[in-house]
JSON list of C-alpha atoms in Angstrom, two decimals:
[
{"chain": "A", "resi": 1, "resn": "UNK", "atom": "CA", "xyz": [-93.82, -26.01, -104.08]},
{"chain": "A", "resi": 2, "resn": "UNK", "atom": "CA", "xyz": [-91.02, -27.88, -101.98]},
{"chain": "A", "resi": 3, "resn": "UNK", "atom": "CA", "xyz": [-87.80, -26.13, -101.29]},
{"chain": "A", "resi": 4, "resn": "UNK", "atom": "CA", "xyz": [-85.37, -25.78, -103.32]},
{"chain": "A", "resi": 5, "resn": "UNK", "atom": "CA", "xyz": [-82.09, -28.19, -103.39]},
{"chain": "A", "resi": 6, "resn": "UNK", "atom": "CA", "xyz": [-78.76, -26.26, -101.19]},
{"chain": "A", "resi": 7, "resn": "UNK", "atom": "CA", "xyz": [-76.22, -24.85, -103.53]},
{"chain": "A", "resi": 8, "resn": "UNK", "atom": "CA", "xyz": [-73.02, -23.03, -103.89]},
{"chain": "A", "resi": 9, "resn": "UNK", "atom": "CA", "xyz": [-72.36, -21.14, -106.43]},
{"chain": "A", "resi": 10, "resn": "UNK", "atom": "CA", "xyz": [-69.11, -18.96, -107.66]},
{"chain": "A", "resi": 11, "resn": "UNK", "atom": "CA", "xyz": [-69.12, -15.33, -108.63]},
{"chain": "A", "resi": 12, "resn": "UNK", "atom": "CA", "xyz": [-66.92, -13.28, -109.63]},
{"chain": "A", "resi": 13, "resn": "UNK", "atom": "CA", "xyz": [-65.83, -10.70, -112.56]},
{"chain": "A", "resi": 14, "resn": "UNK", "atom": "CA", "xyz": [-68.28, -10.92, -115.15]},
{"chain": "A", "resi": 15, "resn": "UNK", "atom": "CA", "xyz": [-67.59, -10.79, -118.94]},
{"chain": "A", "resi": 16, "resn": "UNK", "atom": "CA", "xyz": [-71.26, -9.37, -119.98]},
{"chain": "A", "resi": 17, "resn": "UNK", "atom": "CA", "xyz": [-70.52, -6.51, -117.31]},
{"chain": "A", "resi": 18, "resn": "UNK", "atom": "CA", "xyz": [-67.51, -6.03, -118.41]},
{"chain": "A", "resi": 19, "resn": "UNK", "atom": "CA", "xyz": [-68.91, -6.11, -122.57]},
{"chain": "A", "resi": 20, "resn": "UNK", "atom": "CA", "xyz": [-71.77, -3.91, -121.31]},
{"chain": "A", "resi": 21, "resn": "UNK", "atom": "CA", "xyz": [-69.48, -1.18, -119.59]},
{"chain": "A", "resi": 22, "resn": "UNK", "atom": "CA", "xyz": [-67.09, -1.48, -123.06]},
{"chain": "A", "resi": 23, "resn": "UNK", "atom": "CA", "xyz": [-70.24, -0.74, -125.18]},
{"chain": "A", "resi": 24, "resn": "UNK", "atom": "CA", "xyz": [-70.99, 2.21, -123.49]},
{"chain": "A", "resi": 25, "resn": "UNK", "atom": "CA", "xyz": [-67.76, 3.54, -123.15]},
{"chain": "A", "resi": 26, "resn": "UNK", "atom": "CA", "xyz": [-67.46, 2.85, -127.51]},
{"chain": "A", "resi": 27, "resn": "UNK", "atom": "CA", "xyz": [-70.74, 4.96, -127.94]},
{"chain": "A", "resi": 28, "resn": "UNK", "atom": "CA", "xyz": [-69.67, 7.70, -126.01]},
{"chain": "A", "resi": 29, "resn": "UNK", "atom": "CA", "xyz": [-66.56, 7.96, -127.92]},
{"chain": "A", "resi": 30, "resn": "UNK", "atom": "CA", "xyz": [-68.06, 7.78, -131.18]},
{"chain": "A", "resi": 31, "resn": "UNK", "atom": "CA", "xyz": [-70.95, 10.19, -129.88]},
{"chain": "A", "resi": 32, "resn": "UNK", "atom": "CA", "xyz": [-67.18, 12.58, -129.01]},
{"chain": "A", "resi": 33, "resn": "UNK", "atom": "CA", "xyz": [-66.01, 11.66, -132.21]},
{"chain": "A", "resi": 34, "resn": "UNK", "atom": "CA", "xyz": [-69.47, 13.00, -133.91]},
{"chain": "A", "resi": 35, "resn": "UNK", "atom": "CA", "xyz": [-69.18, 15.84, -132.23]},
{"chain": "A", "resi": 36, "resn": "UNK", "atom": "CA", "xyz": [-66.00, 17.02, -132.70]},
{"chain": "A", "resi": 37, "resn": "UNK", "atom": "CA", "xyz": [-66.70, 16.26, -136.66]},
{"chain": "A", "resi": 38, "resn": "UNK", "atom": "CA", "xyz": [-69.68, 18.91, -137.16]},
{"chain": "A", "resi": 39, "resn": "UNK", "atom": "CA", "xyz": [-68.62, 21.89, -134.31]},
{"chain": "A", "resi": 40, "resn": "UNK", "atom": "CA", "xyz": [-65.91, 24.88, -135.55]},
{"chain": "A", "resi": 41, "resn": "UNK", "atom": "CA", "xyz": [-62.82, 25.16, -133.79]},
{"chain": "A", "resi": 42, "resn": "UNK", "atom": "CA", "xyz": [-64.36, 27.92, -131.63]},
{"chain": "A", "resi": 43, "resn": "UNK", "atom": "CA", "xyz": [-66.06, 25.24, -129.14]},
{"chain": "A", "resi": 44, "resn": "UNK", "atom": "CA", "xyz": [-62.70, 23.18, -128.71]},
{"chain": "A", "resi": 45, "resn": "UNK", "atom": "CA", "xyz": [-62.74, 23.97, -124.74]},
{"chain": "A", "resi": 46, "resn": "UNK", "atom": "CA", "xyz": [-66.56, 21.93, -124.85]},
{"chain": "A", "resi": 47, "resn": "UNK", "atom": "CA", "xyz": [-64.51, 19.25, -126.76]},
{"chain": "A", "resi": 48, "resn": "UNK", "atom": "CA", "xyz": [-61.54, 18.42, -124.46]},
{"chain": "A", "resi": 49, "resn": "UNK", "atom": "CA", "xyz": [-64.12, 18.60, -121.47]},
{"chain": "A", "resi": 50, "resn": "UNK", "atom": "CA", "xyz": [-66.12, 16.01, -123.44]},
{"chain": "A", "resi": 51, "resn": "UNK", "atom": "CA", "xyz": [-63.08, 14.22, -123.40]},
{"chain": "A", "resi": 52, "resn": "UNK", "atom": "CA", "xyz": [-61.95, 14.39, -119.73]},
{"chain": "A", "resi": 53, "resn": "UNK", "atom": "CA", "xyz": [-65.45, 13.37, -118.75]},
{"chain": "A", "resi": 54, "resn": "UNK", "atom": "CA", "xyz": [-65.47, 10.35, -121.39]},
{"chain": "A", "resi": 55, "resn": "UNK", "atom": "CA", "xyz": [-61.75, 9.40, -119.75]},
{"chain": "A", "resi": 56, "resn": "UNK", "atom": "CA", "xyz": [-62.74, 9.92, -116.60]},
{"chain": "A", "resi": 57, "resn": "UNK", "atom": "CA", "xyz": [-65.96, 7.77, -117.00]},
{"chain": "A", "resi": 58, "resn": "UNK", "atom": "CA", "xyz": [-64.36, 4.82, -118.74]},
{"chain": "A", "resi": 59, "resn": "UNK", "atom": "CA", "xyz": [-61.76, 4.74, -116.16]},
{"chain": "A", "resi": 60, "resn": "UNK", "atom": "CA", "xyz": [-64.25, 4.17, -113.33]},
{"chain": "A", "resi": 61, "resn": "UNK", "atom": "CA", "xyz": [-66.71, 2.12, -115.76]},
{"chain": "A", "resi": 62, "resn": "UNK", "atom": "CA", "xyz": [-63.12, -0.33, -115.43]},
{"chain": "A", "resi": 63, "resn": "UNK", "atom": "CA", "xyz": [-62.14, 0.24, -112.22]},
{"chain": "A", "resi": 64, "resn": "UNK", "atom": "CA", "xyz": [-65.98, -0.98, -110.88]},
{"chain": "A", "resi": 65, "resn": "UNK", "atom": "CA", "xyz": [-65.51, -4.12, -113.52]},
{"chain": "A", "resi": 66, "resn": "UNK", "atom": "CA", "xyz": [-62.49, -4.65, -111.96]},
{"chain": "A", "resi": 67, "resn": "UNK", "atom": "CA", "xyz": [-63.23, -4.11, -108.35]},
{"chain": "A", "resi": 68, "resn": "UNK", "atom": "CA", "xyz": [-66.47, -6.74, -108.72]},
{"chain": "A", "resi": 69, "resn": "UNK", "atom": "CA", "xyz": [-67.05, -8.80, -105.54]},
{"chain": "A", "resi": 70, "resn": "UNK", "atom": "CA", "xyz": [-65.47, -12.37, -106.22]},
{"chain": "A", "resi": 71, "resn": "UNK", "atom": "CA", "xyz": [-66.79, -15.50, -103.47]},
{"chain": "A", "resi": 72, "resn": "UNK", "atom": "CA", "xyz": [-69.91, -18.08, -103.19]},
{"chain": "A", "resi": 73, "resn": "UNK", "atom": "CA", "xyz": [-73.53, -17.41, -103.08]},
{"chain": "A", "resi": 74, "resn": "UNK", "atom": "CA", "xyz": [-74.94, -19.92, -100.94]},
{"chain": "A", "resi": 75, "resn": "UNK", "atom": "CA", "xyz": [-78.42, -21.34, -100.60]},
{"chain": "A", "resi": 76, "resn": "UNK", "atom": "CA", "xyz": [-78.76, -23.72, -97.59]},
{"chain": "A", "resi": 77, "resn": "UNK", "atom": "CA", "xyz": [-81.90, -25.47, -97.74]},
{"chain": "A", "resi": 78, "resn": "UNK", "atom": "CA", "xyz": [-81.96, -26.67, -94.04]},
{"chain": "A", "resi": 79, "resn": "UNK", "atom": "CA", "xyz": [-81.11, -23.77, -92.45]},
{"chain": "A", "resi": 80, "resn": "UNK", "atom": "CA", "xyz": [-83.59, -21.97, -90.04]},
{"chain": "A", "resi": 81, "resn": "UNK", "atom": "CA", "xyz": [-85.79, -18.96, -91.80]},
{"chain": "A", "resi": 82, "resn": "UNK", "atom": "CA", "xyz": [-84.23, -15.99, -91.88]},
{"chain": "A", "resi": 83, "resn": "UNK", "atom": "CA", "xyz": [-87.77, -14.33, -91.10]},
{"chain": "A", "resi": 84, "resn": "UNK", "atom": "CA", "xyz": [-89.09, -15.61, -87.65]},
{"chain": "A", "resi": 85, "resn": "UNK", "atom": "CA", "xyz": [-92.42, -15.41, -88.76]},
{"chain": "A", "resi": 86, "resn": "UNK", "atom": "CA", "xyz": [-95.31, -18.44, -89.03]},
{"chain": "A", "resi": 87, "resn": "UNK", "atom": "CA", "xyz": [-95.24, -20.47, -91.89]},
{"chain": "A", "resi": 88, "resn": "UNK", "atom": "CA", "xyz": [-92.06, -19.07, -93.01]},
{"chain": "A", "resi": 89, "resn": "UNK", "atom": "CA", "xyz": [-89.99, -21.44, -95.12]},
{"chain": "A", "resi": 90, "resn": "UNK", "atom": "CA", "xyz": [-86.51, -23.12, -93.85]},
{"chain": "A", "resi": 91, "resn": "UNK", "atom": "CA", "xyz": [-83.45, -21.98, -95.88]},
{"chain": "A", "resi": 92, "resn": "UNK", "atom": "CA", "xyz": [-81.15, -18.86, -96.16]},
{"chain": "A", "resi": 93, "resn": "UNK", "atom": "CA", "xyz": [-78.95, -16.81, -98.43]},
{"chain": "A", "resi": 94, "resn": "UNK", "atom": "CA", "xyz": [-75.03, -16.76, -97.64]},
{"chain": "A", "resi": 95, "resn": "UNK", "atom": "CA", "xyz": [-72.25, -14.77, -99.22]},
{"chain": "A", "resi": 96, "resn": "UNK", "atom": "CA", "xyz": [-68.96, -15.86, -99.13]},
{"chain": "A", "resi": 97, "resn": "UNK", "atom": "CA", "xyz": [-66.63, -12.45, -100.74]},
{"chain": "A", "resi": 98, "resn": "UNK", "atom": "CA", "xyz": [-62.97, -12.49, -99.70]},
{"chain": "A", "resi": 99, "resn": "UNK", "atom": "CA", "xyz": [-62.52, -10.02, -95.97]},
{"chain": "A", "resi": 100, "resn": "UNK", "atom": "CA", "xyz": [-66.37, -10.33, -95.74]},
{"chain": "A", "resi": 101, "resn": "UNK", "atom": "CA", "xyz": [-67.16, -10.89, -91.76]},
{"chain": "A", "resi": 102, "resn": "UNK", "atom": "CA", "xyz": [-71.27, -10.94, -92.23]},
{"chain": "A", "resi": 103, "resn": "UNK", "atom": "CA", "xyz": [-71.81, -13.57, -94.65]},
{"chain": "A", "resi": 104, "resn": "UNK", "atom": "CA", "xyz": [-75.54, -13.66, -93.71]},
{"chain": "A", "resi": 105, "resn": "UNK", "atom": "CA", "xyz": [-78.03, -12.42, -96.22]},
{"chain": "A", "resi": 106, "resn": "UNK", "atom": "CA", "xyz": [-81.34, -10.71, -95.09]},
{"chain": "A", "resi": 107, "resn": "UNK", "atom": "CA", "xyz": [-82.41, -11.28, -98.94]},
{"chain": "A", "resi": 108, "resn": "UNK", "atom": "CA", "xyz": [-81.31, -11.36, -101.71]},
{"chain": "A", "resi": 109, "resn": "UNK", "atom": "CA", "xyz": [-82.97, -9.39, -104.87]},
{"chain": "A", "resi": 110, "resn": "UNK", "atom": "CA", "xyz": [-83.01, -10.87, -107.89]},
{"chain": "A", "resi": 111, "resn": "UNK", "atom": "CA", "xyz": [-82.59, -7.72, -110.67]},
{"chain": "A", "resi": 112, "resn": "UNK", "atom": "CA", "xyz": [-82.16, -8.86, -113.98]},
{"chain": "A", "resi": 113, "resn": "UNK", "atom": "CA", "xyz": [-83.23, -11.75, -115.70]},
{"chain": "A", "resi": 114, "resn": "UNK", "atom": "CA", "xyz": [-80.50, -12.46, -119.19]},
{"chain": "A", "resi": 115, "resn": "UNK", "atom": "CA", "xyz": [-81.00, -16.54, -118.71]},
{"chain": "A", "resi": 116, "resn": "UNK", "atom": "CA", "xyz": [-77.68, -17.30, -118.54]},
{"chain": "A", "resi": 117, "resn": "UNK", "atom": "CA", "xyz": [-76.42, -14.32, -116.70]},
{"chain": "A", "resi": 118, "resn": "UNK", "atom": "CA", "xyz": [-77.80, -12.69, -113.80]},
{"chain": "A", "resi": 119, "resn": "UNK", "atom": "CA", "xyz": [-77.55, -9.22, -112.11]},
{"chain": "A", "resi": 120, "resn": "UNK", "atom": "CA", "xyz": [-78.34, -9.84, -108.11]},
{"chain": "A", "resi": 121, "resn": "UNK", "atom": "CA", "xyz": [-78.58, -7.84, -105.46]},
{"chain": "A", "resi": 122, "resn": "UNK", "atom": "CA", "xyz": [-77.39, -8.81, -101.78]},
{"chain": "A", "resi": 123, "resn": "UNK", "atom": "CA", "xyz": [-78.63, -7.44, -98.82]},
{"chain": "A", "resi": 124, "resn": "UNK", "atom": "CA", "xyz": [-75.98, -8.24, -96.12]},
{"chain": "A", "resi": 125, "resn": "UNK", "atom": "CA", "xyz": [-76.95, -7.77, -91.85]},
{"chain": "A", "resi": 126, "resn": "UNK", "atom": "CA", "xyz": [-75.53, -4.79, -90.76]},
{"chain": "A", "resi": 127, "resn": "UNK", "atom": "CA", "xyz": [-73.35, -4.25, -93.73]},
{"chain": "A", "resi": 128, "resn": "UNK", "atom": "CA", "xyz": [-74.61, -2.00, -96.93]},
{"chain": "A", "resi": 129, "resn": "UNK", "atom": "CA", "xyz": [-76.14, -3.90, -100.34]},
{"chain": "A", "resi": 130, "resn": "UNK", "atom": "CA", "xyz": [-73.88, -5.70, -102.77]},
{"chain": "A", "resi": 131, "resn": "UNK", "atom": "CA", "xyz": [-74.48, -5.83, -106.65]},
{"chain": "A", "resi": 132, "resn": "UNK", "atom": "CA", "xyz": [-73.21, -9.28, -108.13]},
{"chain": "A", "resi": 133, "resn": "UNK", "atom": "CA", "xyz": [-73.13, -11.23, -111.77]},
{"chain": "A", "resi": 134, "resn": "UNK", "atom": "CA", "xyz": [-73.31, -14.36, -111.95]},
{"chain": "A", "resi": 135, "resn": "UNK", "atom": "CA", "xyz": [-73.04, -16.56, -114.82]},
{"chain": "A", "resi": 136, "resn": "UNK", "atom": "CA", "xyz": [-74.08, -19.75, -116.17]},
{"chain": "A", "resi": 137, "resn": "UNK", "atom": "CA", "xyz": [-70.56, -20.39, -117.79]},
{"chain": "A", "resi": 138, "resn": "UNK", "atom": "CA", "xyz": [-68.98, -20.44, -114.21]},
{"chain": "A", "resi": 139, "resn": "UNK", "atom": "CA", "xyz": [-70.32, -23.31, -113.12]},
{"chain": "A", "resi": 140, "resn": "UNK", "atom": "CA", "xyz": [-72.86, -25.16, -115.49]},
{"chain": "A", "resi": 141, "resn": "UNK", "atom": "CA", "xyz": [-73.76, -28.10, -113.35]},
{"chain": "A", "resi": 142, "resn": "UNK", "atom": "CA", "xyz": [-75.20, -26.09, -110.74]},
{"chain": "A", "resi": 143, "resn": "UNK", "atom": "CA", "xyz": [-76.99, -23.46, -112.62]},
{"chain": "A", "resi": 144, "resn": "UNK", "atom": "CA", "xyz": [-80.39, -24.65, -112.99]},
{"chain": "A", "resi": 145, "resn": "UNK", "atom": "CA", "xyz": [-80.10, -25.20, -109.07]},
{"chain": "A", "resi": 146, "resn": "UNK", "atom": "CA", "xyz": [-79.35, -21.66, -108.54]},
{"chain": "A", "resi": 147, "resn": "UNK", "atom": "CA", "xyz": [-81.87, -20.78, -110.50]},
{"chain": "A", "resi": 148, "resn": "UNK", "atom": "CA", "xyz": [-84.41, -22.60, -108.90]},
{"chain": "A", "resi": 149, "resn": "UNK", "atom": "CA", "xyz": [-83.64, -21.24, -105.31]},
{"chain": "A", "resi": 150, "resn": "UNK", "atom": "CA", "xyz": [-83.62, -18.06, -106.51]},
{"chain": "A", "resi": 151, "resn": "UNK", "atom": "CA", "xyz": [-86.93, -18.79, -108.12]},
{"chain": "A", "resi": 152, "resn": "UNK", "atom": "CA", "xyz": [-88.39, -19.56, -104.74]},
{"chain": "A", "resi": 153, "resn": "UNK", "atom": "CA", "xyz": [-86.36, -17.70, -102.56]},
{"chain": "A", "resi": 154, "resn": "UNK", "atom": "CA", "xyz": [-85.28, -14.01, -103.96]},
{"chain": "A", "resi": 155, "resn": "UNK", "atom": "CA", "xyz": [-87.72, -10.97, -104.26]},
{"chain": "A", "resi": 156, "resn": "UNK", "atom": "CA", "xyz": [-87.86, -9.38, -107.29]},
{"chain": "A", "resi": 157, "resn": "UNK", "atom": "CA", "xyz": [-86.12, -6.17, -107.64]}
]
């Protein structure tokens, strides 16, 4: 297989995340809800801890959605392997995130698999892993590219 084409590609906040994290946060409510429907009044303490912990859950479920890395994923087809071993293909992974100083990727691992949405995860030098969406929405043009390099350049997760 030849390499596959360079490409940029934009990330940032994703709205199947963010539908994902919603859903949860909707069942565990109604799971509350349930709950508070069938016990007496005797177990109210279990109910408003139920509560806190659903609260206290959706508000970080929204702060992470909120907080989700926003730049470029790069492939660049000409660049030297990142692995300086024989036979090792040219190319390499590069992530652009706003106040990032290590764009370099060691690799990048390619988690889930929704066809036009993707869950990735980056593995920066010297800097811990990232998890990023991307989706086909954000830039249509370039997808199938993406797609490609990741098809012959990520590891599956």
């Amino acid at each position: 297989m030849h390499n596959a084409p360079s490409v940029t590609y934009p990330v940032g906040r994703c709205a199947v995340h963010g539908a994902v994290l919603a859903g949860l946060s909707g069942l565990g409510l109604l799971a509350l809800a349930w709950l508070a429907a069938g016990w007496p009044a005797a177990r109210a303490v279990w109910l408003w801890g139920g509560g806190l912990v659903w609260l206290s859950w959706s508000a970080l479920a929204l702060l992470v959605w909120w907080r989700s890395p926003g730049g470029q994923l790069q492939w660049d087809a000409r660049a030297a392997p990142a692995a300086a071993m024989p036979g090792a293909r040219a190319g390499g992974w590069r992530w652009h995130g706003i106040g990032d100083v290590a764009p370099d990727l060691e690799r990048v691992e390619w988690v889930l698999d929704a066809q036009k949405v993707l869950l990735l995860r980056l593995h920066p030098r010297a800097m811990r892993a990232r998890w990023v969406w991307l989706e086909a929405r954000r830039d249509p043009g370039r997808w199938d590219d993406l797609r490609r390099a990741l098809t012959t350049h990520a590891g599956r997760g």
